[in-house]
Amino acid sequence: MSEKKLHIALLFGGNSSEHDVSKRSAHTVFDALDKDKYEVSVFMFTKQGFLLGNKDSMRIFDGEPEDAVVAEAIKDVDFSNPLANIQSLSEVKDIDLFIPVIHGNMGEDGTVQSLFRLLNKPYIGSGIASSAVSFDKDLTKQLLTYHGIRNTKYVVVTPENQSEYTYEKCAAELGETLFVKPARQGSSVGIYKVSNKEEFDKAIQDGFHYDFKVLVEETIANPREVECSVLGNRDIKASKLGAIRIPAEDAFYDYNNKFVDASGVVFEIPVELPEKLTKEIQQMSLDAFRVLGNRGLARMDFLVDENDVPYFGEVNTLPGFTNISLYPQLWAVSGISYKDLLDRLIQLAFDEFEDNAKLHYDFVELGSEKLGKGLLTDEDKK
Ligand SMILES: Nc1ncnc2c1ncn2[C@@H]1O[C@H](COP(=O)(O)OP(=O)(O)O)[C@@H](O)[C@H]1O
Ligand SMILES: [Mg+2]
C-alpha cells in the first residue's frame, strides 16, 4: 500500500524586481523535490500581484510566454470583487505545506506569511513579524543595535524630518561619502553612494518613491562583502562563508552588477578568511537570526572593512535558491546537498507549525480539548 504523498505548493513570481530570479529559484526547487515523496503544485504571483492557478502557473513554468498566459488568465476576472487577486487560493485547500520562493516585497515582508497563517498551514521560513522586521532595514538595525550586534551608523530621513537632515548635517555626523537607501527594498534598487549635496538630495527624493523611510548610512570604504547561511529554528547552524568581489574600483554591488551585467562579479565559495574573523561573522549571523526571530533559513550579509572589522549589512529571509545561488551553495560546501537542504527546511516548517499550535490564543484554561478545534462556545470564552 503506498503512503499518501505530501502535497507541497510552491509559490513564485511576485511584484519585486526579483520576479524572474524567483521563477528560476522555483524551477530549481521544483526539480530537486523528490516526486516519490512529494506531489508539487506551483502558483505564480504575477507582476501585478495577481495569483494564478496551478494550471496557468505550470504553463509558465513549462516555458509558455508569461505575458500571454497572464493576459488570458485575467481576461474574465471580475476585479470589482475585492478578493479577485487571490481567488486561486481556493485551489489550495488540500495543500500540506507552502514553500514561498518569492524574493523582496510580498515574499519577504510578511505578506504571504499572513496568507499562510489565515489558511492555518505550515510554511518554510520566518513568520509574519520576523519577516516584516527583517525586510525593514531600519527596524533590523534598531534590533541589532539594541542587542549589541555591530552595524553601520545611520539616520532615517522621512518627509517630516527631511528639512532637518541636510547633506551637511549627515556628512558631519557620518562622513562625506554616504549610502542612501529606502528602508524596504532589495536588489540595490533605489540605493545610491553620494558625496555631495546635489547627489544626496536626488537620492533622498528617489528613495521616497520606494518608502517613506530612507536610510542614510556611513560608508564602509573598500569593503569585502561576506555572506553566511543560517539553517534551523531554535537549534541553528551557520555555514562556511562566501564572498562577493566587485573588481571595479569605487563600484558597489548595485542593480547593474546583480542583474544586468554580472560578468565582473566574482563569487568565492567558500572564502578563506582569518579564523577569528570567520568565527566572529558566524557568531554575529547566529545572534542576528535569534534577535530577529528568524525561522528555517536566512542569508546574512556583511561588509568587512580594511581592518577586518565586520559590520552586519542585511538579512535575506528568502534568499535566492537557484543552483548557483549563495544560500544553497554555502550549504553545499558545508556538507548539506541542495536536496537534503530542502528536506530539512520542510521538516523545520512542520516543527515550527507544531510548536506554534501549542500556543494558546483563546481565553480558555490550558488543556481544553476544544482548544484549536474551532469548538469554543461563547460560554467557554467568558
Ligand atoms: N554602508 C555601506 N558601505 C559600503 N557599501 C554599502 C553600504 N551599504 C550598502 N552598500 C553596498 O550596496 C549594496 C546593496 O546594499 P544592501 O544594503 O545590501 O541593499 P539590498 O537589500 O538592495 O541588497 C551592498 O551589497 C554594498 O555593495
Ligand atoms: Mg544586499
Tab-separated table of C-alpha atoms and ligand atoms in Angstrom:
chain	number	residue	atom	x	y	z
A	1	MET	CA	0.000	0.000	0.000
A	2	SER	CA	1.511	3.307	-0.994
A	3	GLU	CA	1.524	6.152	1.506
A	4	LYS	CA	-0.201	9.356	0.537
A	5	LYS	CA	2.322	11.843	-0.794
A	6	LEU	CA	2.810	15.163	0.913
A	7	HIS	CA	1.214	17.900	-1.181
A	8	ILE	CA	3.503	20.919	-1.498
A	9	ALA	CA	2.609	24.278	-3.017
A	10	LEU	CA	5.492	26.211	-4.468
A	11	LEU	CA	4.829	29.956	-4.753
A	12	PHE	CA	6.909	32.136	-7.043
A	13	GLY	CA	6.962	35.399	-9.004
A	14	GLY	CA	5.713	38.481	-7.219
A	15	ASN	CA	5.897	42.190	-7.906
A	16	SER	CA	9.515	42.887	-6.992
A	17	SER	CA	12.467	43.341	-9.341
A	18	GLU	CA	13.397	39.774	-8.441
A	19	HIS	CA	10.348	38.281	-10.208
A	20	ASP	CA	12.483	36.435	-12.757
A	21	VAL	CA	15.065	35.270	-10.235
A	22	SER	CA	12.178	33.887	-8.208
A	23	LYS	CA	10.999	31.916	-11.228
A	24	ARG	CA	14.468	30.435	-11.658
A	25	SER	CA	14.713	29.650	-7.926
A	26	ALA	CA	11.310	27.935	-8.019
A	27	HIS	CA	12.334	25.858	-11.034
A	28	THR	CA	15.405	24.579	-9.252
A	29	VAL	CA	13.398	23.817	-6.101
A	30	PHE	CA	10.703	22.065	-8.165
A	31	ASP	CA	13.263	19.871	-9.957
A	32	ALA	CA	15.024	18.967	-6.725
A	33	LEU	CA	11.903	17.955	-4.763
A	34	ASP	CA	11.649	14.163	-4.618
A	35	LYS	CA	8.479	13.340	-6.600
A	36	ASP	CA	8.262	9.899	-4.916
A	37	LYS	CA	7.705	11.722	-1.641
A	38	TYR	CA	6.012	14.928	-2.715
A	39	GLU	CA	3.225	15.970	-5.003
A	40	VAL	CA	4.102	19.508	-6.090
A	41	SER	CA	1.762	22.256	-7.314
A	42	VAL	CA	3.024	25.650	-8.413
A	43	PHE	CA	1.335	29.040	-8.042
A	44	MET	CA	2.654	32.250	-9.516
A	45	PHE	CA	2.021	35.790	-8.345
A	46	THR	CA	2.072	37.966	-11.462
A	47	LYS	CA	3.998	41.242	-11.568
A	48	GLN	CA	0.688	42.973	-10.772
A	49	GLY	CA	0.174	40.819	-7.675
A	50	PHE	CA	-2.482	38.506	-9.160
A	51	LEU	CA	-2.287	34.885	-8.006
A	52	LEU	CA	-2.505	32.477	-10.947
A	53	GLY	CA	-3.952	28.993	-10.510
A	54	ASN	CA	-1.872	25.845	-10.718
A	55	LYS	CA	-2.638	25.113	-14.387
A	56	ASP	CA	-1.658	28.553	-15.677
A	57	SER	CA	1.354	28.749	-13.375
A	58	MET	CA	2.502	25.374	-14.702
A	59	ARG	CA	2.187	26.611	-18.296
A	60	ILE	CA	4.520	29.500	-17.481
A	61	PHE	CA	6.804	27.126	-15.630
A	62	ASP	CA	6.940	24.963	-18.745
A	63	GLY	CA	8.102	27.896	-20.854
A	64	GLU	CA	4.960	29.466	-22.357
A	65	PRO	CA	5.297	33.269	-22.654
A	66	GLU	CA	4.315	34.749	-19.322
A	67	ASP	CA	2.562	37.868	-20.588
A	68	ALA	CA	0.274	35.883	-22.900
A	69	VAL	CA	-0.716	33.379	-20.210
A	70	VAL	CA	-1.377	36.161	-17.697
A	71	ALA	CA	-3.451	38.191	-20.195
A	72	GLU	CA	-5.580	35.143	-20.952
A	73	ALA	CA	-5.958	34.211	-17.287
A	74	ILE	CA	-7.208	37.611	-16.193
A	75	LYS	CA	-9.430	38.494	-19.145
A	76	ASP	CA	-12.675	37.324	-17.496
A	77	VAL	CA	-11.764	38.184	-13.921
A	78	ASP	CA	-14.233	40.382	-12.088
A	79	PHE	CA	-11.903	42.867	-10.412
A	80	SER	CA	-14.792	44.523	-8.591
A	81	ASN	CA	-14.531	41.528	-6.260
A	82	PRO	CA	-12.091	42.739	-3.579
A	83	LEU	CA	-10.512	39.288	-3.384
A	84	ALA	CA	-10.214	38.872	-7.152
A	85	ASN	CA	-6.401	38.954	-6.949
A	86	ILE	CA	-6.227	35.868	-4.796
A	87	GLN	CA	-9.225	33.877	-5.997
A	88	SER	CA	-6.907	30.992	-6.935
A	89	LEU	CA	-6.335	30.470	-3.233
A	90	SER	CA	-9.491	28.340	-3.257
A	91	GLU	CA	-7.369	25.735	-5.089
A	92	VAL	CA	-5.011	25.263	-2.187
A	93	LYS	CA	-7.305	23.639	0.362
A	94	ASP	CA	-5.589	20.247	0.369
A	95	ILE	CA	-2.061	21.629	0.442
A	96	ASP	CA	0.047	20.273	3.318
A	97	LEU	CA	2.865	22.802	3.157
A	98	PHE	CA	3.801	26.012	1.370
A	99	ILE	CA	7.219	26.919	0.000
A	100	PRO	CA	7.345	30.626	-0.764
A	101	VAL	CA	10.182	31.354	-3.196
A	102	ILE	CA	9.251	34.983	-3.679
A	103	HIS	CA	12.038	37.455	-3.038
A	104	GLY	CA	11.505	41.027	-1.903
A	105	ASN	CA	8.111	42.554	-1.245
A	106	MET	CA	5.164	40.162	-0.838
A	107	GLY	CA	7.510	37.239	-0.220
A	108	GLU	CA	9.899	38.552	2.408
A	109	ASP	CA	7.850	41.278	4.088
A	110	GLY	CA	5.247	39.176	5.887
A	111	THR	CA	2.516	39.389	3.241
A	112	VAL	CA	2.356	35.776	2.036
A	113	GLN	CA	3.133	34.595	5.560
A	114	SER	CA	-0.129	36.239	6.650
A	115	LEU	CA	-1.978	34.259	3.991
A	116	PHE	CA	-0.469	31.007	5.242
A	117	ARG	CA	-1.441	31.955	8.760
A	118	LEU	CA	-5.032	32.601	7.704
A	119	LEU	CA	-5.073	29.255	5.922
A	120	ASN	CA	-3.548	27.674	9.050
A	121	LYS	CA	-0.900	25.775	7.075
A	122	PRO	CA	2.803	25.153	7.638
A	123	TYR	CA	5.290	27.085	5.504
A	124	ILE	CA	9.026	27.374	5.070
A	125	GLY	CA	10.803	30.361	6.573
A	126	SER	CA	10.253	33.188	9.015
A	127	GLY	CA	6.865	34.203	10.402
A	128	ILE	CA	4.914	37.391	9.846
A	129	ALA	CA	6.573	39.743	12.334
A	130	SER	CA	10.061	38.366	11.833
A	131	SER	CA	9.749	38.705	8.051
A	132	ALA	CA	8.380	42.240	8.287
A	133	VAL	CA	11.125	43.382	10.649
A	134	SER	CA	13.886	41.654	8.674
A	135	PHE	CA	12.688	43.316	5.473
A	136	ASP	CA	12.846	46.770	7.029
A	137	LYS	CA	16.487	47.896	7.187
A	138	ASP	CA	15.702	50.491	9.881
A	139	LEU	CA	13.851	48.096	12.207
A	140	THR	CA	16.517	45.425	11.637
A	141	LYS	CA	19.305	47.836	12.584
A	142	GLN	CA	17.417	49.051	15.658
A	143	LEU	CA	17.078	45.487	16.952
A	144	LEU	CA	20.683	44.605	16.133
A	145	THR	CA	21.989	47.757	17.795
A	146	TYR	CA	19.858	47.133	20.884
A	147	HIS	CA	21.440	43.685	21.152
A	148	GLY	CA	24.980	44.899	20.517
A	149	ILE	CA	25.441	43.469	17.008
A	150	ARG	CA	27.752	45.774	15.039
A	151	ASN	CA	26.239	47.575	12.041
A	152	THR	CA	26.887	50.862	10.250
A	153	LYS	CA	25.847	54.177	11.828
A	154	TYR	CA	22.881	55.781	10.131
A	155	VAL	CA	19.982	58.184	10.337
A	156	VAL	CA	16.457	57.804	8.985
A	157	VAL	CA	15.127	60.574	6.764
A	158	THR	CA	11.361	60.911	6.400
A	159	PRO	CA	9.232	63.516	4.581
A	160	GLU	CA	8.614	65.054	8.023
A	161	ASN	CA	12.248	65.479	9.120
A	162	GLN	CA	13.758	65.952	5.668
A	163	SER	CA	14.469	69.679	6.053
A	164	GLU	CA	16.488	68.992	9.199
A	165	TYR	CA	18.654	66.219	7.652
A	166	THR	CA	20.627	68.147	5.071
A	167	TYR	CA	23.698	66.716	3.351
A	168	GLU	CA	25.909	68.942	5.524
A	169	LYS	CA	24.389	67.635	8.738
A	170	CYS	CA	24.558	63.972	7.637
A	171	ALA	CA	28.123	64.370	6.325
A	172	ALA	CA	29.253	65.983	9.592
A	173	GLU	CA	27.785	63.065	11.536
A	174	LEU	CA	28.525	60.136	9.218
A	175	GLY	CA	31.277	61.135	6.784
A	176	GLU	CA	31.416	62.766	3.373
A	177	THR	CA	30.574	59.660	1.361
A	178	LEU	CA	27.180	58.263	2.296
A	179	PHE	CA	24.931	55.401	1.286
A	180	VAL	CA	21.313	56.371	0.780
A	181	LYS	CA	18.720	53.572	0.631
A	182	PRO	CA	14.992	53.044	1.105
A	183	ALA	CA	14.192	51.054	4.273
A	184	ARG	CA	12.136	48.417	2.479
A	185	GLN	CA	13.535	47.497	-0.912
A	186	GLY	CA	16.017	44.997	-2.279
A	187	SER	CA	18.206	44.215	-5.289
A	188	SER	CA	20.012	47.534	-4.720
A	189	VAL	CA	17.012	49.336	-6.236
A	190	GLY	CA	16.994	52.982	-5.129
A	191	ILE	CA	20.451	52.721	-3.499
A	192	TYR	CA	22.973	55.497	-4.076
A	193	LYS	CA	26.510	56.242	-2.990
A	194	VAL	CA	26.678	60.039	-2.707
A	195	SER	CA	29.340	62.569	-1.810
A	196	ASN	CA	27.802	65.992	-2.377
A	197	LYS	CA	24.615	67.898	-1.685
A	198	GLU	CA	23.190	67.544	-5.172
A	199	GLU	CA	23.606	63.745	-5.304
A	200	PHE	CA	22.296	63.490	-1.766
A	201	ASP	CA	19.090	65.443	-2.459
A	202	LYS	CA	18.423	63.428	-5.622
A	203	ALA	CA	18.992	60.132	-3.814
A	204	ILE	CA	16.623	61.058	-0.970
A	205	GLN	CA	13.954	62.129	-3.449
A	206	ASP	CA	14.307	58.863	-5.365
A	207	GLY	CA	14.265	56.892	-2.114
A	208	PHE	CA	10.839	58.327	-1.309
A	209	HIS	CA	9.495	56.578	-4.424
A	210	TYR	CA	10.034	53.287	-2.626
A	211	ASP	CA	9.487	54.070	1.025
A	212	PHE	CA	8.723	56.948	3.360
A	213	LYS	CA	11.776	55.979	5.396
A	214	VAL	CA	15.145	56.454	3.717
A	215	LEU	CA	18.350	55.401	5.465
A	216	VAL	CA	21.493	57.489	5.239
A	217	GLU	CA	24.460	55.343	6.257
A	218	GLU	CA	28.147	55.832	6.872
A	219	THR	CA	30.193	54.191	4.106
A	220	ILE	CA	32.484	51.251	4.704
A	221	ALA	CA	35.383	52.068	2.380
A	222	ASN	CA	36.521	49.283	0.007
A	223	PRO	CA	34.521	46.666	1.863
A	224	ARG	CA	34.753	42.938	1.419
A	225	GLU	CA	31.205	41.615	1.044
A	226	VAL	CA	30.835	38.385	3.002
A	227	GLU	CA	27.802	36.090	3.353
A	228	CYS	CA	26.777	33.411	5.813
A	229	SER	CA	23.829	30.991	5.536
A	230	VAL	CA	21.901	30.073	8.670
A	231	LEU	CA	19.681	26.991	8.990
A	232	GLY	CA	17.349	25.886	11.800
A	233	ASN	CA	14.558	27.123	14.053
A	234	ARG	CA	15.883	27.355	17.595
A	235	ASP	CA	18.821	24.986	17.232
A	236	ILE	CA	20.622	26.864	14.467
A	237	LYS	CA	23.791	26.409	12.448
A	238	ALA	CA	25.972	28.782	10.453
A	239	SER	CA	27.539	27.699	7.162
A	240	LYS	CA	31.010	28.357	5.847
A	241	LEU	CA	31.357	31.876	4.474
A	242	GLY	CA	31.184	33.157	0.928
A	243	ALA	CA	32.358	36.430	-0.568
A	244	ILE	CA	31.397	38.606	-3.495
A	245	ARG	CA	34.101	40.645	-5.191
A	246	ILE	CA	33.310	43.596	-7.416
A	247	PRO	CA	36.625	44.295	-9.136
A	248	ALA	CA	35.831	47.785	-10.427
A	249	GLU	CA	37.325	50.460	-8.243
A	250	ASP	CA	34.775	52.547	-6.336
A	251	ALA	CA	31.838	50.409	-7.543
A	252	PHE	CA	29.404	48.665	-5.253
A	253	TYR	CA	27.064	45.674	-5.607
A	254	ASP	CA	24.430	47.688	-7.417
A	255	TYR	CA	21.478	46.625	-9.604
A	256	ASN	CA	23.679	46.526	-12.702
A	257	ASN	CA	26.250	44.221	-11.086
A	258	LYS	CA	23.486	41.981	-9.753
A	259	PHE	CA	21.178	41.590	-12.732
A	260	VAL	CA	22.288	43.435	-15.851
A	261	ASP	CA	25.954	42.606	-16.291
A	262	ALA	CA	27.327	40.352	-13.578
A	263	SER	CA	30.374	39.379	-15.655
A	264	GLY	CA	32.779	41.380	-13.494
A	265	VAL	CA	31.482	39.916	-10.253
A	266	VAL	CA	33.440	37.090	-8.651
A	267	PHE	CA	31.947	34.709	-6.076
A	268	GLU	CA	34.274	32.926	-3.687
A	269	ILE	CA	32.506	29.913	-2.218
A	270	PRO	CA	33.778	29.245	0.347
A	271	VAL	CA	36.064	32.156	1.091
A	272	GLU	CA	39.164	31.702	3.223
A	273	LEU	CA	39.319	34.451	5.846
A	274	PRO	CA	41.334	34.652	9.068
A	275	GLU	CA	39.844	32.252	11.611
A	276	LYS	CA	38.981	34.953	14.131
A	277	LEU	CA	37.048	36.940	11.512
A	278	THR	CA	35.261	33.814	10.260
A	279	LYS	CA	34.150	32.881	13.774
A	280	GLU	CA	33.027	36.427	14.507
A	281	ILE	CA	30.890	36.609	11.355
A	282	GLN	CA	29.336	33.197	12.033
A	283	GLN	CA	28.542	34.203	15.611
A	284	MET	CA	27.043	37.536	14.501
A	285	SER	CA	24.898	35.609	11.979
A	286	LEU	CA	23.541	33.278	14.649
A	287	ASP	CA	22.959	36.165	17.066
A	288	ALA	CA	21.122	38.192	14.413
A	289	PHE	CA	18.962	35.203	13.441
A	290	ARG	CA	17.881	34.848	17.098
A	291	VAL	CA	17.354	38.537	17.704
A	292	LEU	CA	15.236	38.869	14.554
A	293	GLY	CA	13.243	35.732	15.410
A	294	ASN	CA	14.048	34.151	12.037
A	295	ARG	CA	12.950	30.604	11.298
A	296	GLY	CA	14.162	27.946	8.877
A	297	LEU	CA	16.602	29.874	6.763
A	298	ALA	CA	18.245	33.244	6.299
A	299	ARG	CA	21.276	34.572	4.487
A	300	MET	CA	23.219	37.140	6.464
A	301	ASP	CA	25.234	39.723	4.506
A	302	PHE	CA	28.234	41.571	5.914
A	303	LEU	CA	30.573	44.372	4.974
A	304	VAL	CA	34.123	43.878	6.244
A	305	ASP	CA	36.312	46.966	6.464
A	306	GLU	CA	40.018	47.308	5.720
A	307	ASN	CA	40.910	46.415	9.332
A	308	ASP	CA	38.940	43.132	9.194
A	309	VAL	CA	36.098	44.534	11.285
A	310	PRO	CA	32.759	43.015	10.170
A	311	TYR	CA	29.575	45.079	10.029
A	312	PHE	CA	26.200	43.392	9.715
A	313	GLY	CA	24.714	44.540	6.399
A	314	GLU	CA	21.324	42.969	5.927
A	315	VAL	CA	19.321	39.769	6.255
A	316	ASN	CA	17.522	37.968	3.444
A	317	THR	CA	14.792	35.701	4.794
A	318	LEU	CA	14.004	34.111	1.410
A	319	PRO	CA	17.343	34.287	-0.397
A	320	GLY	CA	17.926	33.198	-3.985
A	321	PHE	CA	17.575	29.451	-4.372
A	322	THR	CA	18.882	28.650	-7.854
A	323	ASN	CA	21.671	26.083	-8.003
A	324	ILE	CA	24.197	28.908	-8.356
A	325	SER	CA	22.681	30.968	-5.529
A	326	LEU	CA	24.797	31.654	-2.485
A	327	TYR	CA	22.438	30.261	0.164
A	328	PRO	CA	22.340	26.655	-1.119
A	329	GLN	CA	25.906	26.783	-2.409
A	330	LEU	CA	27.245	27.759	1.004
A	331	TRP	CA	25.458	24.730	2.463
A	332	ALA	CA	26.747	22.516	-0.323
A	333	VAL	CA	30.344	23.379	0.590
A	334	SER	CA	29.419	22.927	4.262
A	335	GLY	CA	28.226	19.350	3.651
A	336	ILE	CA	24.469	19.663	3.001
A	337	SER	CA	23.319	18.981	-0.559
A	338	TYR	CA	20.544	21.001	-2.209
A	339	LYS	CA	18.101	18.064	-1.909
A	340	ASP	CA	18.917	17.470	1.770
A	341	LEU	CA	18.601	21.182	2.438
A	342	LEU	CA	15.042	21.146	1.083
A	343	ASP	CA	14.119	18.098	3.157
A	344	ARG	CA	15.470	19.802	6.263
A	345	LEU	CA	13.609	23.040	5.548
A	346	ILE	CA	10.380	21.096	5.061
A	347	GLN	CA	10.871	19.328	8.400
A	348	LEU	CA	11.682	22.654	10.105
A	349	ALA	CA	8.449	24.137	8.721
A	350	PHE	CA	6.404	21.299	10.227
A	351	ASP	CA	8.286	21.597	13.543
A	352	GLU	CA	7.573	25.312	13.715
A	353	PHE	CA	3.910	24.815	12.852
A	354	GLU	CA	3.522	22.176	15.572
A	355	ASP	CA	5.307	24.381	18.101
A	356	ASN	CA	3.007	27.295	17.339
A	357	ALA	CA	-0.072	25.066	17.539
A	358	LYS	CA	0.777	24.522	21.210
A	359	LEU	CA	0.318	28.210	21.935
A	360	HIS	CA	-2.950	29.323	23.449
A	361	TYR	CA	-4.698	32.160	21.732
A	362	ASP	CA	-8.060	31.752	23.448
A	363	PHE	CA	-9.387	32.633	26.879
A	364	VAL	CA	-9.861	29.047	27.974
A	365	GLU	CA	-7.962	27.114	30.597
A	366	LEU	CA	-4.944	25.102	29.464
A	367	GLY	CA	-5.695	21.593	28.326
A	368	SER	CA	-9.168	22.255	26.987
A	369	GLU	CA	-9.929	19.632	24.375
A	370	LYS	CA	-11.895	22.158	22.419
A	371	LEU	CA	-8.925	24.415	22.022
A	372	GLY	CA	-7.732	24.912	18.477
A	373	LYS	CA	-10.526	22.839	17.032
A	374	GLY	CA	-12.978	25.650	16.444
A	375	LEU	CA	-15.375	24.202	19.005
A	376	LEU	CA	-15.305	27.022	21.502
A	377	THR	CA	-18.709	28.314	22.535
A	378	ASP	CA	-19.383	31.817	23.782
A	379	GLU	CA	-19.690	30.282	27.237
A	380	ASP	CA	-16.107	28.934	27.040
A	381	LYS	CA	-14.760	32.313	26.096
A	382	LYS	CA	-16.230	34.146	29.095
B	1	LIG	N1	27.189	51.374	4.327
B	1	LIG	C1	27.696	50.840	3.209
B	1	LIG	N2	29.022	50.936	2.913
B	1	LIG	C2	29.531	50.417	1.784
B	1	LIG	N3	28.795	49.774	0.858
B	1	LIG	C3	27.475	49.636	1.076
B	1	LIG	C4	26.846	50.150	2.263
B	1	LIG	N4	25.525	49.867	2.210
B	1	LIG	C5	25.343	49.205	1.059
B	1	LIG	N5	26.486	49.069	0.351
B	1	LIG	C6	26.596	48.430	-0.986
B	1	LIG	O1	25.319	48.403	-1.593
B	1	LIG	C7	24.871	47.044	-1.801
B	1	LIG	C8	23.385	46.914	-1.551
B	1	LIG	O2	23.067	47.300	-0.242
B	1	LIG	P1	22.121	46.443	0.708
B	1	LIG	O3	22.004	47.156	1.984
B	1	LIG	O4	22.626	45.042	0.745
B	1	LIG	O5	20.706	46.520	-0.039
B	1	LIG	P2	19.846	45.456	-0.899
B	1	LIG	O6	18.795	44.955	0.011
B	1	LIG	O7	19.272	46.250	-2.013
B	1	LIG	O8	20.786	44.367	-1.361
B	1	LIG	C9	25.734	46.225	-0.859
B	1	LIG	O9	25.850	44.903	-1.313
B	1	LIG	C10	27.058	47.003	-0.912
B	1	LIG	O10	27.747	46.732	-2.136
B	2	MG	MG	22.120	43.243	-0.253
